[in-house]
Amino acid sequence: MFRLRALVAGAAMLAAAGPSLAQPTGGAINQPISVEEFVRLPAYAGPTISRNGRWFAVTIPINGRLNLAVVDLESRKGTALSNFSDCDVQGVRWVGNDRLVFTLGQTNTPTGPGQFDCGGLFSVTREGKEFRRISSTVKDLRRQNQYVYRGYSFLSPIPANDEEILAEGNLRDAASSDVYRLNVATGRATLVTETRPTRTVDFVLDRNRVPRVATHWIKDTNTYAVSYRKDDKSPWEEIARYDISKPGVFQPIRFEADNQTLHVATNEGRATSAILRYDPNARKFLGVVVEHPKFDLNANSAIIDPQTDELLGYQVEAERPITTWLTENERRIQKMLDGALPDRYNTFRKVRGDQYLVISYSDRHPVSWYILDEGKRSLEELFSSRPWLAGRQVEMRPFFLKTRDGLEILSYYFLPRNHKPGERLPTVVHIHGGPTVRADFWGRNTFGVTEAQILASRGYAVVVPNFRITPGLGSKNFFSGFGTFGREMLNDHEDAAKWAIEQGFADPKRICISGASYGGYATLMSLARFPQTFACGVAGLVVSDVPLILTSPAGDIPFNEAAVKYWHAILGVNNLSEIPREISPVNIADQIKQPLFFYAGADDIRTPLEQTTRMVRALERAGNPPRQVLIVPGEGHGFGRVENNVKLYDEMLKFLDATIGPGSKK
């Protein structure tokens, strides 16, 4: 159906920006993959299109982090626009055709990309001129002893406007967001929401860019209210209220073209969260737009045309992602792409005319971007994120973990290429961070998937299970997690190990548990709770003292009232004094007898270094000091620099070799 023409200028596209922008060369498929190849920053990430479809903004490796560059689609020449060394460029948005705005964050974390001590809002022209810091980073504010973040974030473009955007910001009230008309060239802002509910956390704009729906937090509760107004002159009226720790969530997403009908994600009376049409004036639902029997849909599922702002469809994060298109044209293009790029997940966005940007990936082929020219019937590769890994990774296999109390939770496992049926291997169970995030997805180089691919390439079997309270996997799985932290939630981790034994590939005497953030906590608690199941542990960015993580000024959680209250629901308590002593690993260090490897970032503000050092001291007092403690200066909640990740996994592999791998038999 298509002529596939590879773009020869892979490295040359950004030659104008300097030699550091060249794509790394790949290795032969049968050659061993080095740790450095697995953790190397992508050659390109996240292309976004200018309004006229001529320029692509991408992030590329510069100075050891992902920085911003712009590529001219016509000349295929590129220009580097930023040179940050301590954070990655994220959230890139075009303002017309000549300017861009972006924020900063940490890409490699156990909970997915996040801001943590970065953040801020910046603007620059596509030629790299007029650079402006509109909002300070979290790191900068904390240096000034400001611990509650205040600043702007991108909300929406303004049609036919090359200097202004609509932004959310808590400048007027630290506890509430407002909408501002923000000039990114000058930094000047005009308040749009003269009135809005107290403690508003999110807005939905109508098709004329008027804030018409506001979600706001009810102080000292886990309840959120949703208010609506008929136009910008009308008063706000509450239309819904829900507790985020219980079924019945009401998440407004966007207005239809009539500016009267809303799309809302809700799990009220449902096994999964679905997208429904809703009449806010009559306060009633009008029918289902899209649903899935096992997986949830929410605001992040919506696919919006970047040129027309039309809602085109929804993506479901199932075992593999699924797209439900709402228009016949998109369904037709999807069919053609799946024929041209089989065995991959393919999606697309319109660029201009008959041209579309195609995003394509699988578990063994890292994401690549193509230009589909429907008129010419051609498909041309533009960028490949990690070409050196193409075809060299192992299969990411989905399965449904059946827990001892009857839940069925989507999870994944990885086996070495040379594994033979019935052969039992040393096995690692990797627990994701959060815990209330879905961190690992099919075909993406996330924190857990990267670790699994590294270990599988060295002969280990790896299970990357989800567990109760992981979102997106149905109401029962999610809401069963509240009140089970440090208790039933831990059972799910052991159930994943037992499943691997039952499948015949895990050696029951050589199973290690690993993870970072919540995964580090789960590692410590599981070693204490299940000493017959887990022979060792790799604990990163740990939580060891639960009350301390909610109170210490070294972290960022205590400065967010709503977050602390939410954690009370996760823990199943009403206040700090009710937190059981035995769910903090630091208090039960004497029950941990297995070998441990720790790692931490010295500058982490999500799980501060004190959490690691206290646990290490507790283990030393208990007579079981860790085999190794790797603390990296300048790193935070996840390691951003390639050399630090190489060091981490080299040391982790040595530890595993000595405890459950070939070295353990000597």
XYZ file of C-alpha atoms in Angstrom:
666
model
C 0.000 0.000 0.000
C 2.820 2.400 0.867
C 6.280 3.152 -0.445
C 8.554 3.100 2.590
C 11.387 5.563 2.104
C 13.910 5.850 4.930
C 15.172 9.351 5.612
C 18.890 9.261 4.845
C 19.585 12.442 6.783
C 19.170 10.801 10.210
C 22.205 12.497 11.726
C 22.391 15.345 9.228
C 18.957 16.727 10.097
C 20.420 18.391 13.150
C 23.946 18.852 11.848
C 23.597 22.611 12.127
C 23.235 22.250 15.882
C 26.588 20.531 16.367
C 28.108 17.059 16.507
C 26.467 16.223 19.864
C 23.139 15.967 18.044
C 24.054 13.061 15.766
C 22.120 9.816 16.159
C 24.151 7.037 17.805
C 24.787 4.095 15.562
C 23.132 0.772 16.300
C 24.761 -2.593 16.868
C 24.174 -5.944 15.251
C 21.022 -7.675 16.459
C 22.884 -10.731 17.773
C 25.567 -8.801 19.633
C 25.151 -8.450 23.422
C 23.534 -5.166 24.352
C 25.613 -3.056 26.703
C 24.068 -1.418 29.745
C 24.971 1.942 28.219
C 22.863 1.182 25.140
C 19.831 0.419 27.308
C 20.062 3.595 29.410
C 21.317 5.992 26.725
C 19.081 9.006 26.227
C 16.847 8.747 23.150
C 18.220 10.315 20.001
C 14.874 12.108 19.611
C 11.794 12.355 21.774
C 8.325 13.867 21.564
C 8.079 15.708 18.239
C 5.402 18.419 18.260
C 4.207 20.339 15.226
C 3.956 24.084 14.629
C 0.584 25.497 13.653
C 1.493 25.726 9.953
C 2.950 22.211 9.924
C 6.410 23.300 8.804
C 8.500 22.927 11.986
C 8.900 20.121 14.485
C 10.050 20.710 18.024
C 11.905 17.702 19.471
C 13.999 16.960 22.534
C 17.492 15.583 21.959
C 20.541 14.733 24.115
C 22.636 17.801 24.877
C 24.831 18.251 27.929
C 23.697 14.925 29.363
C 19.975 15.804 29.432
C 17.080 16.066 26.980
C 17.080 19.566 25.530
C 14.956 21.418 22.993
C 15.613 21.630 19.249
C 13.565 22.638 16.195
C 13.706 20.936 12.792
C 12.547 22.570 9.543
C 10.491 19.905 7.760
C 11.282 21.421 4.342
C 15.069 21.818 4.631
C 15.549 19.059 7.260
C 17.949 21.343 9.145
C 17.804 21.738 12.887
C 18.650 24.238 15.601
C 19.298 23.490 19.270
C 17.448 25.899 21.566
C 18.404 24.925 25.133
C 21.355 23.587 27.095
C 20.093 22.515 30.535
C 22.321 20.130 32.492
C 20.263 19.349 35.606
C 16.732 18.757 34.206
C 15.070 17.479 31.033
C 12.927 19.661 28.789
C 9.299 18.485 28.942
C 5.813 19.672 27.994
C 6.866 21.462 24.798
C 4.083 23.527 23.185
C 4.013 25.763 20.150
C 2.724 29.326 20.407
C 1.792 29.951 16.796
C 4.671 29.243 14.424
C 7.472 31.291 15.941
C 7.589 30.629 19.672
C 7.581 27.704 22.042
C 6.929 27.245 25.742
C 8.107 24.349 27.876
C 8.711 23.185 31.405
C 11.479 21.123 32.988
C 11.377 17.773 34.726
C 12.878 14.369 35.302
C 12.166 11.840 32.515
C 13.609 8.710 34.121
C 11.647 8.112 37.322
C 9.882 5.084 38.859
C 6.523 6.822 38.460
C 6.953 8.179 34.927
C 8.085 11.652 33.819
C 7.490 14.327 36.462
C 8.591 17.773 37.566
C 9.794 17.103 41.143
C 12.460 19.780 41.827
C 12.343 21.161 38.276
C 9.137 22.632 36.831
C 8.983 26.292 35.885
C 7.754 27.735 32.575
C 10.068 28.999 29.823
C 9.655 30.518 26.372
C 11.955 30.902 23.361
C 11.642 31.652 19.649
C 12.228 28.839 17.171
C 15.498 30.546 16.173
C 16.698 30.280 19.785
C 16.232 33.964 20.597
C 14.348 35.881 23.311
C 14.737 33.143 25.920
C 12.572 33.969 28.953
C 11.997 32.281 32.301
C 8.357 33.006 33.038
C 8.109 30.904 36.213
C 10.906 29.719 38.513
C 11.676 26.061 39.064
C 10.883 24.254 42.291
C 14.622 24.010 42.935
C 15.081 27.776 42.631
C 12.156 28.500 44.943
C 13.358 26.051 47.594
C 16.749 27.787 47.574
C 14.791 30.913 48.558
C 13.020 28.974 51.345
C 9.747 28.930 49.389
C 8.323 25.421 49.731
C 4.871 25.901 48.188
C 5.308 26.081 44.421
C 3.754 29.108 42.728
C 3.881 29.650 38.990
C 2.231 29.150 35.608
C 1.569 26.045 33.537
C 0.355 25.763 29.941
C -3.415 25.352 29.574
C -4.367 26.131 25.963
C -3.184 27.870 22.785
C -5.144 30.859 21.518
C -6.084 30.591 17.812
C -4.301 33.002 15.456
C -2.177 34.348 18.316
C 1.611 34.061 18.096
C 2.521 35.518 21.499
C -0.208 34.611 23.991
C -1.482 31.426 25.605
C -3.973 30.604 28.308
C -2.162 29.435 31.418
C -3.147 28.121 34.818
C -1.409 29.658 37.799
C -1.673 29.949 41.560
C -0.249 33.467 41.742
C -3.318 35.023 43.391
C -3.812 32.214 45.920
C -1.264 29.461 46.567
C -4.085 26.974 47.218
C -6.106 27.775 44.069
C -5.519 27.851 40.329
C -6.693 30.690 38.108
C -6.710 31.108 34.337
C -4.510 33.859 32.887
C -3.995 35.259 29.430
C -0.206 35.091 29.349
C 2.092 36.867 26.889
C 5.072 34.516 26.595
C 7.214 37.173 24.892
C 6.903 39.684 27.735
C 5.801 37.535 30.673
C 2.835 39.813 31.342
C -0.406 38.140 32.383
C -4.046 39.177 32.621
C -6.370 37.396 35.037
C -9.290 35.709 33.250
C -11.060 34.049 36.183
C -12.065 37.005 38.307
C -14.388 34.587 40.062
C -13.892 30.862 40.596
C -14.535 28.319 43.353
C -12.113 28.233 46.291
C -9.245 25.727 46.007
C -9.797 25.123 42.289
C -7.327 22.591 40.905
C -8.425 22.275 37.270
C -10.470 24.022 34.570
C -12.223 22.910 31.386
C -12.499 25.548 28.675
C -15.321 25.673 26.173
C -14.665 25.838 22.428
C -14.305 29.634 22.668
C -11.564 29.231 25.314
C -13.847 30.417 28.139
C -13.343 28.658 31.531
C -16.736 27.013 32.095
C -16.022 24.039 34.385
C -13.893 24.049 37.551
C -12.892 21.130 39.758
C -12.132 22.160 43.333
C -10.963 20.463 46.508
C -13.058 20.447 49.683
C -10.591 21.235 52.470
C -9.662 18.493 54.970
C -11.376 15.785 52.884
C -10.728 13.571 49.866
C -13.785 15.099 48.220
C -13.733 17.163 45.052
C -16.597 19.223 43.673
C -17.249 20.158 40.042
C -18.820 23.528 39.290
C -20.208 24.816 35.994
C -21.318 28.163 34.573
C -23.378 28.844 31.457
C -21.063 31.627 30.231
C -18.352 33.939 31.509
C -20.932 36.246 33.135
C -22.947 33.568 34.935
C -22.338 32.361 38.495
C -20.636 29.068 39.241
C -23.016 26.259 40.257
C -21.963 22.906 41.684
C -23.034 19.991 39.473
C -21.166 17.031 40.988
C -19.187 15.918 44.020
C -17.100 12.790 44.550
C -14.536 11.169 46.872
C -11.387 10.258 44.899
C -10.788 7.219 47.130
C -14.177 5.682 46.272
C -16.122 4.790 43.104
C -18.207 7.560 41.599
C -15.477 9.760 40.129
C -16.753 12.550 37.836
C -13.952 13.930 35.624
C -15.009 16.567 33.064
C -12.895 16.416 29.908
C -14.085 18.817 27.196
C -17.086 20.411 25.511
C -18.582 19.253 22.244
C -18.990 21.750 19.384
C -22.333 22.975 20.762
C -20.547 24.350 23.852
C -23.306 22.802 25.948
C -22.553 19.079 26.088
C -19.625 17.750 28.087
C -17.606 14.573 27.795
C -17.103 13.175 31.295
C -15.080 10.206 32.551
C -16.931 8.375 35.300
C -16.950 5.005 37.038
C -20.258 5.578 38.824
C -21.942 2.166 38.955
C -19.458 0.747 36.464
C -16.652 -1.813 36.449
C -14.435 0.656 34.552
C -14.284 4.381 33.967
C -15.929 5.232 30.628
C -16.447 8.405 28.604
C -20.052 9.585 28.684
C -21.859 12.590 27.220
C -23.311 14.853 29.910
C -25.769 17.773 29.920
C -24.581 20.146 32.679
C -27.738 22.267 32.467
C -30.099 19.326 32.980
C -27.446 17.534 35.099
C -27.916 14.182 33.427
C -25.885 11.726 31.380
C -26.804 11.309 27.717
C -25.073 8.063 26.776
C -21.726 6.335 26.388
C -19.121 7.628 23.924
C -16.510 4.916 24.469
C -15.894 2.229 27.086
C -13.835 -0.891 27.715
C -14.825 -3.860 29.892
C -11.421 -4.131 31.656
C -9.606 -0.805 31.348
C -10.377 2.787 32.304
C -10.565 5.884 30.134
C -9.914 9.409 31.372
C -8.866 12.881 30.212
C -5.435 11.605 29.162
C -7.157 9.182 26.784
C -8.507 11.935 24.508
C -6.904 12.452 21.073
C -7.253 16.057 19.915
C -6.507 17.435 16.437
C -3.718 20.004 17.058
C -4.865 22.157 14.152
C -8.665 22.227 14.600
C -8.940 21.311 18.299
C -11.497 18.657 17.329
C -11.870 15.511 19.420
C -10.894 12.655 17.103
C -10.905 9.638 19.390
C -9.763 7.983 22.577
C -6.831 5.704 23.383
C -7.248 2.797 25.799
C -4.131 1.551 27.604
C -5.001 -2.151 27.473
C -2.517 -5.054 27.316
C -1.380 -3.174 24.240
C -2.783 0.287 23.468
C -6.019 0.473 21.464
C -7.376 3.534 19.645
C -11.071 4.141 19.137
C -11.501 6.773 16.411
C -14.722 8.771 16.253
C -14.433 9.661 12.544
C -14.450 7.478 9.448
C -11.421 9.268 7.949
C -9.246 8.391 10.941
C -10.473 4.784 10.917
C -9.523 4.505 7.240
C -6.010 5.884 7.818
C -5.528 3.598 10.807
C -6.287 0.554 8.665
C -3.741 1.626 6.049
C -1.023 2.269 8.639
C -1.528 -1.055 10.373
C -1.080 -2.745 7.002
C 2.139 -0.841 6.297
C 3.605 -1.181 9.813
C 2.366 -4.544 11.121
C 2.873 -5.870 14.659
C 3.199 -2.373 16.091
C 0.963 0.168 17.733
C 0.422 2.979 15.230
C -1.269 6.297 15.782
C -1.115 9.662 14.019
C -1.811 13.407 14.062
C -2.519 15.703 11.133
C 0.323 18.010 10.074
C -1.069 19.907 7.086
C -2.982 19.108 3.915
C -2.700 15.382 3.269
C 0.269 14.959 5.604
C 0.162 13.195 8.981
C 2.716 12.604 11.720
C 2.728 8.870 12.494
C 3.910 7.460 15.830
C 4.805 3.750 15.690
C 6.313 1.340 18.222
C 6.236 -2.140 19.701
C 7.866 -3.974 22.581
C 10.887 -4.769 20.400
C 10.955 -1.666 18.208
C 11.395 1.655 20.044
C 9.178 4.501 18.932
C 9.725 5.969 15.482
C 8.024 8.895 13.806
C 7.031 9.027 10.137
C 5.433 11.480 7.745
C 2.500 9.965 5.896
C 1.709 11.816 2.681
C -1.655 10.433 1.693
C -1.634 12.217 -1.652
C 1.711 10.678 -2.645
C 0.890 7.373 -0.940
C 4.255 7.481 0.841
C 5.453 6.898 4.377
C 8.792 8.498 5.252
C 10.697 7.928 8.482
C 11.615 11.166 10.245
C 13.071 10.166 13.609
C 13.843 7.006 15.525
C 14.117 7.325 19.290
C 16.545 4.465 19.969
C 17.574 2.917 16.635
C 20.409 0.989 18.290
C 17.824 -1.143 20.171
C 15.550 -1.933 17.203
C 14.833 -5.654 17.071
C 17.282 -6.425 19.870
C 14.983 -6.346 22.906
C 12.972 -9.284 24.264
C 9.229 -9.683 24.159
C 7.146 -7.849 26.776
C 4.485 -10.435 27.570
C 1.179 -9.456 29.196
C -0.651 -11.652 31.701
C -3.400 -11.203 34.281
C -2.168 -11.716 37.829
C -4.780 -13.501 39.947
C -4.327 -12.469 43.562
C -5.132 -14.656 46.544
C -8.320 -12.670 47.207
C -9.641 -12.828 43.658
C -8.428 -9.728 41.808
C -7.220 -10.018 38.196
C -4.587 -7.383 37.437
C -2.833 -6.786 34.109
C 0.917 -7.327 34.464
C 3.943 -8.162 32.291
C 6.907 -10.539 32.243
C 10.158 -10.873 30.298
C 12.229 -13.965 29.473
C 15.748 -14.153 28.005
C 15.954 -14.888 24.278
C 17.529 -18.293 24.836
C 15.074 -19.477 27.497
C 13.866 -23.036 26.987
C 10.418 -24.209 28.192
C 10.685 -25.728 31.649
C 14.042 -24.097 32.396
C 13.979 -22.376 35.780
C 15.859 -19.098 35.995
C 16.934 -16.616 38.639
C 14.028 -14.173 38.693
C 13.467 -10.557 39.682
C 10.047 -9.172 40.601
C 10.151 -5.427 39.901
C 7.527 -3.291 41.713
C 6.588 0.072 40.210
C 6.560 3.361 42.104
C 3.607 5.454 43.171
C 1.773 3.433 44.272
C -1.204 5.222 42.645
C 0.298 5.415 39.153
C 0.464 3.112 36.192
C 4.162 3.417 35.501
C 4.896 0.778 32.860
C 3.208 0.358 29.486
C 3.647 -2.064 26.608
C 6.324 -0.972 24.165
C 7.630 2.018 26.115
C 11.077 2.418 27.645
C 9.786 3.179 31.121
C 11.711 2.724 34.372
C 10.514 -0.839 35.006
C 10.691 -1.934 31.374
C 14.265 -0.685 31.024
C 15.340 -2.601 34.128
C 13.534 -5.713 32.881
C 15.204 -5.561 29.463
C 18.657 -5.138 31.033
C 18.166 -8.082 33.378
C 16.603 -10.326 30.712
C 19.601 -9.657 28.459
C 21.782 -11.054 31.268
C 19.808 -14.266 31.736
C 17.255 -13.275 34.370
C 13.513 -13.708 34.141
C 11.690 -10.547 35.199
C 8.101 -10.003 36.330
C 6.770 -6.432 36.302
C 3.424 -6.761 38.061
C 0.788 -4.163 38.652
C -1.080 -4.410 41.937
C -4.173 -3.124 43.701
C -4.393 0.691 43.576
C -2.648 0.826 40.181
C -4.996 3.126 38.209
C -6.428 2.422 34.775
C -7.086 -1.280 35.388
C -10.711 -1.139 36.504
C -12.581 0.119 39.549
C -12.277 -3.026 41.659
C -8.512 -3.268 41.265
C -7.985 0.425 42.003
C -10.306 0.987 44.937
C -9.354 -2.308 46.598
C -6.016 -0.689 47.352
C -7.184 2.003 49.730
C -6.439 1.099 53.331
C -4.198 -1.829 52.300
C -0.806 -0.073 52.075
C 1.769 -2.193 53.916
C -0.785 -4.955 54.327
C -2.823 -6.726 51.566
C -1.053 -4.664 48.902
C 2.142 -6.523 49.772
C 0.397 -9.856 49.177
C 0.054 -8.940 45.507
C 3.852 -8.749 45.201
C 4.338 -12.223 46.628
C 1.493 -13.514 44.446
C 3.475 -12.292 41.387
C 6.493 -14.336 42.517
C 4.344 -17.406 43.133
C 2.766 -17.009 39.687
C 6.240 -17.057 38.101
C 7.057 -20.266 39.996
C 3.780 -21.866 38.876
C 4.537 -20.946 35.246
C 7.719 -22.994 35.453
C 10.308 -20.324 34.631
C 11.221 -19.007 38.111
C 13.597 -20.862 40.390
C 11.799 -20.678 43.779
C 15.110 -20.461 45.642
C 16.469 -17.614 43.480
C 13.892 -14.817 43.451
C 14.832 -11.229 44.210
C 12.453 -8.286 44.618
C 13.355 -4.808 43.366
C 11.819 -1.394 42.893
C 12.155 2.317 43.569
C 10.034 4.874 45.420
C 6.978 2.839 46.491
C 8.803 -0.073 44.854
C 11.701 0.488 47.272
C 9.263 0.471 50.177
C 7.623 -2.702 48.843
C 11.034 -4.355 48.555
C 11.866 -3.719 52.210
C 8.448 -4.754 53.500
C 8.295 -7.870 51.314
C 11.681 -9.072 52.544
C 10.383 -8.814 56.099
C 6.979 -10.342 55.370
C 7.953 -13.107 52.936
C 11.455 -14.346 53.818
C 10.792 -17.775 52.281
C 9.867 -16.243 48.921
C 12.404 -13.475 48.353
C 16.119 -14.219 48.632
C 17.363 -10.637 48.232
C 16.272 -7.076 47.532
C 17.216 -4.048 45.422
C 15.695 -0.988 47.113
C 15.868 2.378 45.381
C 14.700 5.834 46.486
C 13.056 4.154 49.451
C 10.323 5.106 51.861
C 11.322 3.590 55.189
C 9.496 5.830 57.690
C 5.906 6.492 56.611
C 5.032 9.266 59.111
C 8.288 11.056 58.265
C 7.550 11.151 54.518
C 4.324 13.022 55.351
C 5.898 15.505 57.758
C 9.561 16.175 56.921
C 10.383 19.576 55.356
C 13.112 17.789 53.359
C 10.350 16.447 51.093
C 7.621 17.991 48.975
C 4.566 15.968 50.080
C 4.045 17.722 53.447
C 3.546 21.081 51.719
C 0.494 19.807 49.795
C -2.522 19.497 52.102
C -4.607 17.552 49.585
C -1.755 15.087 48.983
C -1.344 14.404 52.711
C -5.082 13.823 53.069
C -5.018 11.469 50.088
C -2.194 9.529 51.708
C -4.354 9.098 54.799
C -6.901 7.314 52.599
C -4.200 5.131 51.026
C -2.961 4.208 54.495
C -6.473 3.721 55.876
C -6.052 6.235 58.711
C -7.650 9.519 59.740
C -4.482 11.163 61.026
C -0.763 10.584 61.511
C -1.137 9.165 65.005
C -3.124 6.213 63.634
C -0.390 5.003 61.246
C 0.591 1.501 62.431
C 4.192 1.325 63.562
C 4.764 -1.989 61.796
C 4.129 -0.649 58.278
C 7.345 1.425 58.419
C 10.345 -0.746 57.439
C 12.657 1.248 59.723
C 10.735 -0.194 62.683
C 11.043 -3.830 61.605
C 14.623 -3.893 60.322
C 15.399 -6.849 62.586
C 12.999 -8.971 60.518
C 15.019 -8.458 57.326
C 17.766 -11.070 57.022
C 18.328 -11.149 53.246
C 21.081 -9.294 51.325
C 20.157 -5.751 50.228
C 21.407 -3.251 47.663
C 20.312 0.388 48.123
C 20.475 3.334 45.745
C 19.368 6.944 46.146
C 19.733 10.425 44.723
C 21.278 12.870 47.160
C 18.934 15.665 46.012
C 15.660 13.698 46.025
C 12.747 15.737 47.428
C 10.018 13.131 46.871
C 11.686 10.427 48.999
C 14.467 12.405 50.677
C 17.852 10.858 51.405
C 17.022 10.682 55.132
C 14.664 7.809 54.306
C 17.587 5.765 52.985
C 20.132 6.694 55.649
C 17.729 5.902 58.513
C 16.984 2.481 57.054
C 20.653 1.725 56.509
C 21.425 2.575 60.131
C 18.500 0.439 61.335
C 19.792 -2.555 59.355
C 23.300 -2.018 60.695
C 21.951 -2.023 64.253
C 20.022 -5.220 63.446
C 23.213 -6.937 62.286
C 22.366 -7.052 58.557
C 24.125 -4.093 56.928
C 23.396 -3.638 53.205
C 25.819 -5.205 50.771
C 26.081 -1.839 49.019
C 24.615 1.667 49.286
C 24.924 3.790 46.124
C 24.180 7.475 46.773
C 24.665 9.734 43.755
C 25.240 13.486 44.231
C 23.203 15.786 42.012
C 20.510 13.203 41.276
C 16.931 13.263 42.493
C 13.928 10.929 42.235
C 15.520 8.765 39.557
C 18.872 9.155 37.858
C 18.914 11.489 34.872
C 22.487 11.217 33.657
C 23.564 8.234 31.553
C 26.821 7.622 33.421
C 24.953 7.368 36.742
C 22.493 4.851 35.328
C 25.344 2.795 33.882
C 26.955 2.749 37.335
C 23.641 1.794 38.954
C 22.929 -1.179 36.700
C 26.532 -2.382 36.618
C 26.495 -2.544 40.416
C 22.993 -4.031 40.496
C 24.074 -6.812 38.133
C 27.084 -7.587 40.332
C 24.791 -7.782 43.366
C 22.289 -10.064 41.620
C 25.060 -12.269 40.257
C 26.376 -12.804 43.779
C 22.970 -13.444 45.379
C 20.786 -15.304 42.854
C 22.820 -15.394 39.618
C 25.712 -17.576 38.458
C 28.015 -16.208 41.152
C 25.667 -17.372 43.909
C 26.456 -21.041 43.147
C 30.191 -20.683 43.803
